[in-house]
Structure formats: C-alpha cells, structure tokens
Amino acid sequence: VNELVNQVKKGMIITCIHYDKGEYIKTEGFVSKVDFVYKYLDIVEKRIYFSDIYDIISDRINDIVYE
C-alpha cells in the first residue's frame, strides 16, 4: 500500500478502500491533502490514515503487482 500512497497527489480523484469503525468502506472523491509526516490523506473532508488503507484505485496510479 505504501507504493500506492506515494503516487497519490493533491487534486487527484481516487477511490480508497479503508477500515473505518469496524468495517471496510469505499470512499471516492478529490484528494484535498496528503501528509507524509503524520501519515494520512484527506478525500474532501474525510481523513484516512495510511495504516487504515487497504487499496487505492485511480486511473493515474500505476498498478503494483505483488509476488
């Protein structure tokens, strides 16, 4: 997931699958902030910590293949 997060930039439209309140949910929208110091990104007004991210989907992100 770190490789995906490193490709996310402010202004991108992404779909983020992440853990929130006991379940995995999908949040879609514009990335309004990426903070590599405190390890979170904001999609519109939703703060998502890197440790809660399961997957990030966007046309502007290269797919990472795990072996």
Phi, psi and omega in degrees: 000328180302322179295324177290314181300322180297340179270349183283133180232152176303135179097346178288153171259122182226163168246125182241123175262122187211162180276132180207118176054048173088002179211163175270132179232166179247125176242129181238145175153191180282137173281118180262342178197142171233122182240108182278344177284308181266001171059060174211163170227151178250127171252109190055253181248010181264117178272128181233120179280143183307322183294341179268352185280130175263318181203154175231131182237129177196149176294339185263009179246131177288136177293138177259130179256123179260135179237000000 
